[in-house]
JSON list of C-alpha atoms in Angstrom, two decimals:
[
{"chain": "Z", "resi": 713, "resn": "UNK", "atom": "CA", "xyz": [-0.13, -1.38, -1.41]},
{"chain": "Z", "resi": 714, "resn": "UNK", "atom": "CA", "xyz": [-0.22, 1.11, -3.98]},
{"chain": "Z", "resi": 715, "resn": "UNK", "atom": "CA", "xyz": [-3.57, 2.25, -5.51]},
{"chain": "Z", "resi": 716, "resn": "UNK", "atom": "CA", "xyz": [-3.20, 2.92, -9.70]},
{"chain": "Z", "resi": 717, "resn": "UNK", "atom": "CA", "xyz": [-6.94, 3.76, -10.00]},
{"chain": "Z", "resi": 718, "resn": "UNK", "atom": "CA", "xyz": [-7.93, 5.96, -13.02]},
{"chain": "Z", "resi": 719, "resn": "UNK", "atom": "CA", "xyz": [-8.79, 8.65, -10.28]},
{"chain": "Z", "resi": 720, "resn": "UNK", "atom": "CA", "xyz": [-5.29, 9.05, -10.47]},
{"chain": "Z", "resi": 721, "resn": "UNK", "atom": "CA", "xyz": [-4.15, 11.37, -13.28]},
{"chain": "Z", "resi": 722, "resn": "UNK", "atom": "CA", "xyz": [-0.35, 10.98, -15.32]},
{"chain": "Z", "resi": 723, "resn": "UNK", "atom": "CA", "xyz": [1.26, 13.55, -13.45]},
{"chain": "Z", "resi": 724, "resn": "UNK", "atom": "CA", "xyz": [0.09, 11.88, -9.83]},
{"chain": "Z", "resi": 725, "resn": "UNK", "atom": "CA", "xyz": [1.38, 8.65, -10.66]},
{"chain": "Z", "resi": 726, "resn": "UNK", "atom": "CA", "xyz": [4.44, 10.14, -11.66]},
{"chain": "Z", "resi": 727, "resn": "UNK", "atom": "CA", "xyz": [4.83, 11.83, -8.22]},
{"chain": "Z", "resi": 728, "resn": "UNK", "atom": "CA", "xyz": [3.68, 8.87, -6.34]},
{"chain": "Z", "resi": 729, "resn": "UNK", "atom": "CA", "xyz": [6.18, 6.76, -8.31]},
{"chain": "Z", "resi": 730, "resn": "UNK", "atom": "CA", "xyz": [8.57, 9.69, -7.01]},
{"chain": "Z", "resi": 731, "resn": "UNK", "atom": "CA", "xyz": [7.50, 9.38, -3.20]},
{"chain": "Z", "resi": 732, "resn": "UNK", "atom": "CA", "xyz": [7.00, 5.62, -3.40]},
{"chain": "Z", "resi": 733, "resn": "UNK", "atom": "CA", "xyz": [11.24, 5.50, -4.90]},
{"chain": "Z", "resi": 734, "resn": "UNK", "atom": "CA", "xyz": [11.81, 7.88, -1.67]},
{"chain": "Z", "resi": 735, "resn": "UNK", "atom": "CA", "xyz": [9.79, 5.66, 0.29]},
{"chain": "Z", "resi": 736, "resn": "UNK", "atom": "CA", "xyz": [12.17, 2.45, -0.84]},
{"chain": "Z", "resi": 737, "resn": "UNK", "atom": "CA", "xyz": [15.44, 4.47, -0.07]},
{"chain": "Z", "resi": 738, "resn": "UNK", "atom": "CA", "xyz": [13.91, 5.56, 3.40]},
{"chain": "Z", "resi": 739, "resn": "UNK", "atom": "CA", "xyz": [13.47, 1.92, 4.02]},
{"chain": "Z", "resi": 740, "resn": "UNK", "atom": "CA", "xyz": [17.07, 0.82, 3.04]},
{"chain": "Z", "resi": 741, "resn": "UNK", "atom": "CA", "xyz": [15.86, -2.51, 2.06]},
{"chain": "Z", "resi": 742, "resn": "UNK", "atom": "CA", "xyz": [19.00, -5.48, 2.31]},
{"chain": "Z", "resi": 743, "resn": "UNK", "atom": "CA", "xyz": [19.56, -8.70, 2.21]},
{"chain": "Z", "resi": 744, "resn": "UNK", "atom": "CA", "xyz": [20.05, -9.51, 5.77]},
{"chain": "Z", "resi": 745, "resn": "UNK", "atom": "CA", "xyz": [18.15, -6.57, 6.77]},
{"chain": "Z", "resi": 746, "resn": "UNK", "atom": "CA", "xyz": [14.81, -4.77, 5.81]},
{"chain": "Z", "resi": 747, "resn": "UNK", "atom": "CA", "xyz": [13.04, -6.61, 3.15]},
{"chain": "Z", "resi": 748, "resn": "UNK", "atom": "CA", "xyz": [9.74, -4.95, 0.93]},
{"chain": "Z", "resi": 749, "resn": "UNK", "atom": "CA", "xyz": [7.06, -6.27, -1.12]},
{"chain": "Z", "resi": 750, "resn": "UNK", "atom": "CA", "xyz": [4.87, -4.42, -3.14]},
{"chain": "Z", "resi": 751, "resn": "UNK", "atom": "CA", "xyz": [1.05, -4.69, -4.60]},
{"chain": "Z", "resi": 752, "resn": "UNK", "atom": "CA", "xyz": [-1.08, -2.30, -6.49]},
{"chain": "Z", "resi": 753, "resn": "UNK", "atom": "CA", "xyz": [-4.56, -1.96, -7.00]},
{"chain": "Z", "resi": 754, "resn": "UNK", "atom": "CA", "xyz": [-7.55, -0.88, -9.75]},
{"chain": "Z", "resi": 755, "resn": "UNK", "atom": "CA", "xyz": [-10.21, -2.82, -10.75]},
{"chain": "Z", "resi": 756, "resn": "UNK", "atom": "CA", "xyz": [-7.74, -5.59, -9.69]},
{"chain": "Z", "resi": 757, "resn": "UNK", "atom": "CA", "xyz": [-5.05, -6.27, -7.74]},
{"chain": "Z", "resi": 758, "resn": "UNK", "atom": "CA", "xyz": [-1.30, -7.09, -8.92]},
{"chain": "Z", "resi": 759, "resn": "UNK", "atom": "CA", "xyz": [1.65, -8.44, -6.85]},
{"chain": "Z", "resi": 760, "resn": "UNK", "atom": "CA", "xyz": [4.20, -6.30, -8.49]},
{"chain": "Z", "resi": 761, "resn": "UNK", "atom": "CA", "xyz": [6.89, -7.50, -6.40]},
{"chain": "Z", "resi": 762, "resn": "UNK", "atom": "CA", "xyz": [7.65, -10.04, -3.67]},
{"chain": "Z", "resi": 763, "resn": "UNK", "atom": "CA", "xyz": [9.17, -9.14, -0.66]},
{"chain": "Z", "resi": 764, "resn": "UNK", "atom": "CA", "xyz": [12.78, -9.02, -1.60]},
{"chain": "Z", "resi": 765, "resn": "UNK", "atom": "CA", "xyz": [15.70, -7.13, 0.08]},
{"chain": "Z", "resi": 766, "resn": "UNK", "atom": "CA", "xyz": [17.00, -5.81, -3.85]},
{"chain": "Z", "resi": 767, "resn": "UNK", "atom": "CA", "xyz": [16.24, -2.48, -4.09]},
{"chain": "Z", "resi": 768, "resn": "UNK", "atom": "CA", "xyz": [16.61, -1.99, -7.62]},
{"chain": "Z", "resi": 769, "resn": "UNK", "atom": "CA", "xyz": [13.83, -5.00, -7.76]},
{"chain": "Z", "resi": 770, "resn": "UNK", "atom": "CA", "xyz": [11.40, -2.78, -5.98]},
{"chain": "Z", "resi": 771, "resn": "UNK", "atom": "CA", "xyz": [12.31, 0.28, -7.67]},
{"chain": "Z", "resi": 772, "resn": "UNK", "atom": "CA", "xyz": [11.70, -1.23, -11.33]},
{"chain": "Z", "resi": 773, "resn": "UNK", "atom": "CA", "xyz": [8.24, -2.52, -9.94]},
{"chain": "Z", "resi": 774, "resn": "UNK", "atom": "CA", "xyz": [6.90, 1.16, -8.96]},
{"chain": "Z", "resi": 775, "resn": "UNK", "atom": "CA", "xyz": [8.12, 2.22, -12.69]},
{"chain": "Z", "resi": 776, "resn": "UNK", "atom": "CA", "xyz": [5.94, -0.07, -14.07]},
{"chain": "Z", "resi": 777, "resn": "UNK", "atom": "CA", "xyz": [2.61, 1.19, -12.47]},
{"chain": "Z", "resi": 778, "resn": "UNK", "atom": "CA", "xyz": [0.47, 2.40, -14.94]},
{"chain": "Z", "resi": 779, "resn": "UNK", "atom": "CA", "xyz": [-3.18, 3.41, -13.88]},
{"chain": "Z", "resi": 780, "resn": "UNK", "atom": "CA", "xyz": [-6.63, 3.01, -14.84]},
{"chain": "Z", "resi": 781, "resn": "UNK", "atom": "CA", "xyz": [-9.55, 1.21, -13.72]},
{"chain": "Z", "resi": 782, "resn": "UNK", "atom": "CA", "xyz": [-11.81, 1.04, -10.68]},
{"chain": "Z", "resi": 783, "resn": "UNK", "atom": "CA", "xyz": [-10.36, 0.89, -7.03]},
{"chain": "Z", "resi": 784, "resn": "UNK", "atom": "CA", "xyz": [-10.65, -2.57, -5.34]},
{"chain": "Z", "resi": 785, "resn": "UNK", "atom": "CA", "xyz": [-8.80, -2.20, -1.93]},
{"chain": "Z", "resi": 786, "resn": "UNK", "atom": "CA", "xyz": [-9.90, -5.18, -0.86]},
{"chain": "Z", "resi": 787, "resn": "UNK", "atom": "CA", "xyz": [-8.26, -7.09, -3.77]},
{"chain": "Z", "resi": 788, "resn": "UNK", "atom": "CA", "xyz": [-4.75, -5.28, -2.74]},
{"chain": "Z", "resi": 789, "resn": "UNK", "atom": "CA", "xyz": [-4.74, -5.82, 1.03]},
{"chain": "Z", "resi": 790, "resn": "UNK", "atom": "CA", "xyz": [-5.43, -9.51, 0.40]},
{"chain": "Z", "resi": 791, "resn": "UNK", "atom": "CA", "xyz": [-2.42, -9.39, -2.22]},
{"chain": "Z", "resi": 792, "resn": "UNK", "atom": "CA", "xyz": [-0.09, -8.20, 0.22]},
{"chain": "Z", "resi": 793, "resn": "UNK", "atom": "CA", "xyz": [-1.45, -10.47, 3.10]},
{"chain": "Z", "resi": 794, "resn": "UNK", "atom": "CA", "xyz": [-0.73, -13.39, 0.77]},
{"chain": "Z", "resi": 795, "resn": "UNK", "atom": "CA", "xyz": [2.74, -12.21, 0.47]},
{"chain": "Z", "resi": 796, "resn": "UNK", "atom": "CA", "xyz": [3.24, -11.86, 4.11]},
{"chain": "Z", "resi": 797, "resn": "UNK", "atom": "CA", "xyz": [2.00, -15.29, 5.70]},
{"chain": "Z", "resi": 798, "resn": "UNK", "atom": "CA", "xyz": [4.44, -16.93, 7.24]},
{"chain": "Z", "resi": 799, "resn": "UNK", "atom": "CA", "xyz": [4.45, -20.30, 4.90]},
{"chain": "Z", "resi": 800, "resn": "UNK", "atom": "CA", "xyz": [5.03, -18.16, 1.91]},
{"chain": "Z", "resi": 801, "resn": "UNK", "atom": "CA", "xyz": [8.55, -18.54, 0.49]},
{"chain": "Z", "resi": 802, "resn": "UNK", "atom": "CA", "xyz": [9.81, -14.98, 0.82]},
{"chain": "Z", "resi": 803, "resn": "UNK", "atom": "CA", "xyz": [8.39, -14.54, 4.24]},
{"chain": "Z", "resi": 804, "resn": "UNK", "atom": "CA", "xyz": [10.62, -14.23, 7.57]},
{"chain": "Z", "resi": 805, "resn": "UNK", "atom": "CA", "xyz": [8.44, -15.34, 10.22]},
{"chain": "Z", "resi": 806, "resn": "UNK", "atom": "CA", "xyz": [10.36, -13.48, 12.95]},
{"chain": "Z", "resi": 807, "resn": "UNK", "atom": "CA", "xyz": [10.23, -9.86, 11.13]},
{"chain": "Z", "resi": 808, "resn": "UNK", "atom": "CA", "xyz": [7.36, -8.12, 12.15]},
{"chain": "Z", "resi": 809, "resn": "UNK", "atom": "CA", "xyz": [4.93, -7.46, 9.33]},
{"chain": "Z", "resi": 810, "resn": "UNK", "atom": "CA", "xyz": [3.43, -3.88, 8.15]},
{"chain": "Z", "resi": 811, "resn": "UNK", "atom": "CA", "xyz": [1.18, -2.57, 5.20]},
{"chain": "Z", "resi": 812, "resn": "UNK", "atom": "CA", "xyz": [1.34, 0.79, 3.58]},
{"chain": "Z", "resi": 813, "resn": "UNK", "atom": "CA", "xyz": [-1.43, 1.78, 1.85]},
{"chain": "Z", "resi": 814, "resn": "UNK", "atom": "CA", "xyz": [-1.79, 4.66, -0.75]},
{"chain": "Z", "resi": 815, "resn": "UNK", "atom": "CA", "xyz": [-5.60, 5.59, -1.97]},
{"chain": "Z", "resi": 816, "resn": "UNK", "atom": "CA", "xyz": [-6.78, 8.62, -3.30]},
{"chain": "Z", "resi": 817, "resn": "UNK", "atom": "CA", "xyz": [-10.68, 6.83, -3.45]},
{"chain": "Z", "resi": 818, "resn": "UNK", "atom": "CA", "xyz": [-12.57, 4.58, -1.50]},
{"chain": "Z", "resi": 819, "resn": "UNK", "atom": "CA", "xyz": [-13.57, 1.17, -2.41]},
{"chain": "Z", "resi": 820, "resn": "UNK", "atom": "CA", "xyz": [-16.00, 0.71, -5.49]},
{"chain": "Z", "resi": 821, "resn": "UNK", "atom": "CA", "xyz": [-15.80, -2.77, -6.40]},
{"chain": "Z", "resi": 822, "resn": "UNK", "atom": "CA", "xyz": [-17.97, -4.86, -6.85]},
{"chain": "Z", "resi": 823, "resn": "UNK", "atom": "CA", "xyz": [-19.95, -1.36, -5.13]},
{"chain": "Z", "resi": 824, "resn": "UNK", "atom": "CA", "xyz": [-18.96, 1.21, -3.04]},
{"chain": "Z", "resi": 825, "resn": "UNK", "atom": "CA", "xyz": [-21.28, -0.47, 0.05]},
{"chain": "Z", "resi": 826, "resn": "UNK", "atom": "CA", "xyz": [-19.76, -3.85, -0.46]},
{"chain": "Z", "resi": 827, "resn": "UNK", "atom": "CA", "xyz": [-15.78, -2.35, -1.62]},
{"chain": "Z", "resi": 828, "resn": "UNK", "atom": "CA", "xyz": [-15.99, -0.40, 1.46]},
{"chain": "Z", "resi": 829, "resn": "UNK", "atom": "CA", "xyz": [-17.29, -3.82, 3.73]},
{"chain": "Z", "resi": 830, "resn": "UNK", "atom": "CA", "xyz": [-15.06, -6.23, 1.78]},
{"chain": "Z", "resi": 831, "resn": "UNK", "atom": "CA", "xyz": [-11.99, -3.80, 2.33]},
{"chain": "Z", "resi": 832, "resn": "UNK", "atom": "CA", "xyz": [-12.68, -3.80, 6.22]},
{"chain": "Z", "resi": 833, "resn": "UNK", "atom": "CA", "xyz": [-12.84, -7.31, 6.26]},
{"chain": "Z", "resi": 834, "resn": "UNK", "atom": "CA", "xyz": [-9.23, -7.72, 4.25]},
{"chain": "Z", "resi": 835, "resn": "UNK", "atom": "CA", "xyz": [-7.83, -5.12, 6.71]},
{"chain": "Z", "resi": 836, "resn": "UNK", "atom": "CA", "xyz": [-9.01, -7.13, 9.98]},
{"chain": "Z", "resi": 837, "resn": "UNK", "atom": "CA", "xyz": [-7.65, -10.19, 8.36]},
{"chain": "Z", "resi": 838, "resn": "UNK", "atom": "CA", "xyz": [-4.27, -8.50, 8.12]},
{"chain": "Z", "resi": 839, "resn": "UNK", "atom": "CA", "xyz": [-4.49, -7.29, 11.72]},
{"chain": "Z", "resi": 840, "resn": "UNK", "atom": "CA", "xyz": [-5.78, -11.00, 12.99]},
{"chain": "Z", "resi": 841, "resn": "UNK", "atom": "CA", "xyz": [-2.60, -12.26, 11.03]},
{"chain": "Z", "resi": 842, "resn": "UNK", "atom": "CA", "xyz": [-0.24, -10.15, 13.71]},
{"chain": "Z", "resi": 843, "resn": "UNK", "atom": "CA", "xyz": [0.22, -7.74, 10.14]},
{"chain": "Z", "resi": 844, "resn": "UNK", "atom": "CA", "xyz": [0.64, -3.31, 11.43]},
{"chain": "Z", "resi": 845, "resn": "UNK", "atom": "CA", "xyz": [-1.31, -1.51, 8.93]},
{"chain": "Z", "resi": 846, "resn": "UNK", "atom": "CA", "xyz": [-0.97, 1.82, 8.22]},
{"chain": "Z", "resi": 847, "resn": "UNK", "atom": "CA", "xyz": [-2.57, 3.96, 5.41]},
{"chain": "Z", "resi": 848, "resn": "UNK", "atom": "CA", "xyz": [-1.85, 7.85, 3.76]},
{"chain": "Z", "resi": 849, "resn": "UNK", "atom": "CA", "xyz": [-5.59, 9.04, 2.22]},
{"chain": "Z", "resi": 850, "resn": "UNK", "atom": "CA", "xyz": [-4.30, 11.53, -0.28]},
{"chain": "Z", "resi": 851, "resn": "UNK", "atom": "CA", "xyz": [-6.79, 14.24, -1.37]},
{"chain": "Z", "resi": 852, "resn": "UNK", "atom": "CA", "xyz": [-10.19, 15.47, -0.66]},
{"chain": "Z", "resi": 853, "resn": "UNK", "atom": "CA", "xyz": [-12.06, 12.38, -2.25]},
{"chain": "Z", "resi": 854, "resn": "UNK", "atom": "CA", "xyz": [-11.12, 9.91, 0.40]},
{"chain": "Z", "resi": 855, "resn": "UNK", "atom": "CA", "xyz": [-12.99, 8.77, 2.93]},
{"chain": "Z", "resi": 856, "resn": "UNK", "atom": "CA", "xyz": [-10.79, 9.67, 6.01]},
{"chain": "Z", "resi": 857, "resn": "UNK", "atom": "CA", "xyz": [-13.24, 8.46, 8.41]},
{"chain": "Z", "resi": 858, "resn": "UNK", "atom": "CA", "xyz": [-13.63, 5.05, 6.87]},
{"chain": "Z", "resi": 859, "resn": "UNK", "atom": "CA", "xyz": [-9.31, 4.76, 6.53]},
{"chain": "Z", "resi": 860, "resn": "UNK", "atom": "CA", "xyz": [-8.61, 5.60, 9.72]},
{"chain": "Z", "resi": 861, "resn": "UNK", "atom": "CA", "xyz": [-11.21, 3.56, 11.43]},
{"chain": "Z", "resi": 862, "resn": "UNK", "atom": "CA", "xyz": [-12.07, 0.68, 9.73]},
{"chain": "Z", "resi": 863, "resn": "UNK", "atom": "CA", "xyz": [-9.07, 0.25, 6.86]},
{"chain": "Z", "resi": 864, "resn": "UNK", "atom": "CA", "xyz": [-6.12, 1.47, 9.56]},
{"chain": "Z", "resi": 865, "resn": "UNK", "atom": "CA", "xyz": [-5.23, -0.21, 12.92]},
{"chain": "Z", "resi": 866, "resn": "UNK", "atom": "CA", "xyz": [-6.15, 3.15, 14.63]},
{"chain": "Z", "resi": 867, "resn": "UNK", "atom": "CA", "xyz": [-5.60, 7.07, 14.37]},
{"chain": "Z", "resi": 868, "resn": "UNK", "atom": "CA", "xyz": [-2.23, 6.91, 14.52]},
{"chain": "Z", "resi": 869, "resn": "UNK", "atom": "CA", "xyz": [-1.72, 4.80, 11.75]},
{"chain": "Z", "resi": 870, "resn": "UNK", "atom": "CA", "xyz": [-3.80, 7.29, 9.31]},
{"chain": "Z", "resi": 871, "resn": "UNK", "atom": "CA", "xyz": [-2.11, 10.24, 7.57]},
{"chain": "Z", "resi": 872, "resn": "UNK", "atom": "CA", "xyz": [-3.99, 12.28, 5.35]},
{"chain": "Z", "resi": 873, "resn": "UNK", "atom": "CA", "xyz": [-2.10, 13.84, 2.44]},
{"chain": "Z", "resi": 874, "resn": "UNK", "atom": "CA", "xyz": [-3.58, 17.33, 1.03]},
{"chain": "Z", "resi": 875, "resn": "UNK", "atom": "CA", "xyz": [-2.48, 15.89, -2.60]},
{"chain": "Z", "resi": 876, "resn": "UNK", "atom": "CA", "xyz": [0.21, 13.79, -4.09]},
{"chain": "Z", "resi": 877, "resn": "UNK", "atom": "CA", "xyz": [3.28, 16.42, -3.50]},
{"chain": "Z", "resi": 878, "resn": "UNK", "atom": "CA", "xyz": [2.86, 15.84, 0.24]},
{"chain": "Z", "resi": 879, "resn": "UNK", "atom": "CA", "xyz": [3.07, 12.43, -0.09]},
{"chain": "Z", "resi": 880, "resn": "UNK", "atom": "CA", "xyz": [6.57, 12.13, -0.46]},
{"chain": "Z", "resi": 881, "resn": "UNK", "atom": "CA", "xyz": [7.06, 13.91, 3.23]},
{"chain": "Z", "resi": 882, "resn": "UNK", "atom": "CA", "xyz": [4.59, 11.42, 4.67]},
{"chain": "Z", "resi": 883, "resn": "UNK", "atom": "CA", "xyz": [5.70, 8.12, 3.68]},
{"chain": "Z", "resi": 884, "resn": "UNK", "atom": "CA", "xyz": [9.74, 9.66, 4.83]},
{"chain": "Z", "resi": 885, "resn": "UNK", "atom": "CA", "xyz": [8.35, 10.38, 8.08]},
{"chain": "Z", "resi": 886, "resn": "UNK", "atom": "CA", "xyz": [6.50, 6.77, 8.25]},
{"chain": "Z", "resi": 887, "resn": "UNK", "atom": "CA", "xyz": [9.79, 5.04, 8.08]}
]
């Protein structure tokens, strides 16, 4: 769940298009084998691709982020939920499910109070649905407190990223 806000500037999207490609390769997504999905989010949110096992598929989707916008977190955590029930059509109920989120803001929409509530709400639905969530706060303008307890199942599952060139290490080391 990738966030394309217009915090994020053309030469941070271009290296979190670079981590997100290392991200994919880490992964080693296959037919028969690991399979990934992927959403984005600004002032709404975008299923840029379902979960597929094609790597090239996912790899064309993170080239065609652009940014701009507001951040609704909420809108992109309900995306990817959507994608991961177990009636939808490129779901495998028996794989366990997981959400990586990238933000470099906190929730503003439709407020920041209400982003911030709605997003905590669309994070406990993923956890109620059996779905791991992890999220990488990158920069000083996140909320790391709010991530890591109310957007992330726990401490653990929080990594905060100084900017977007240590991203790349942190989303390796996820996998």
């Amino acid at each position: 769940v990738l966030d394309r806000s217009g915090s994020i500037n053309a030469s941070e999207l271009l290296t979190l298009k670079t981590a997100a490609h290392a991200f994919v390769d880490a992964l080693s997504p296959s037919t028969d084998g690991t399979h990934v999905g992927q959403s984005s989010f600004s002032s709404a949110a975008t299923l840029n691709q379902h979960l597929t096992g094609e790597e090239e598929d996912i790899q064309l989707a993170i080239n065609g982020l652009s940014s701009g916008g507001t951040t609704d977190l909420e809108a992109g955590i309900t995306l990817a939920i959507g994608e991961l029930d177990n009636v939808h059509i490129h779901e495998r109920p028996a794989v366990k499910d997981v959400i990586a989120i990238i933000t470099d803001g906190n929730p503003n929409v439709p407020s920041e109070a209400q982003g911030r509530l709605d997003a905590a709400a669309a994070a406990d639905a993923a956890r109620a649905a059996g779905i791991e969530v992890f999220v990488v706060g990158v920069g000083a303008d996140v909320d790391a407190t709010f991530l890591q307890t109310d957007i992330a199942d726990d401490a653990a599952h929080y990594f905060a990223a100084a900017d977007f060139d240590d991203l790349q290490a942190i989303l390796e080391a996820l996998v």
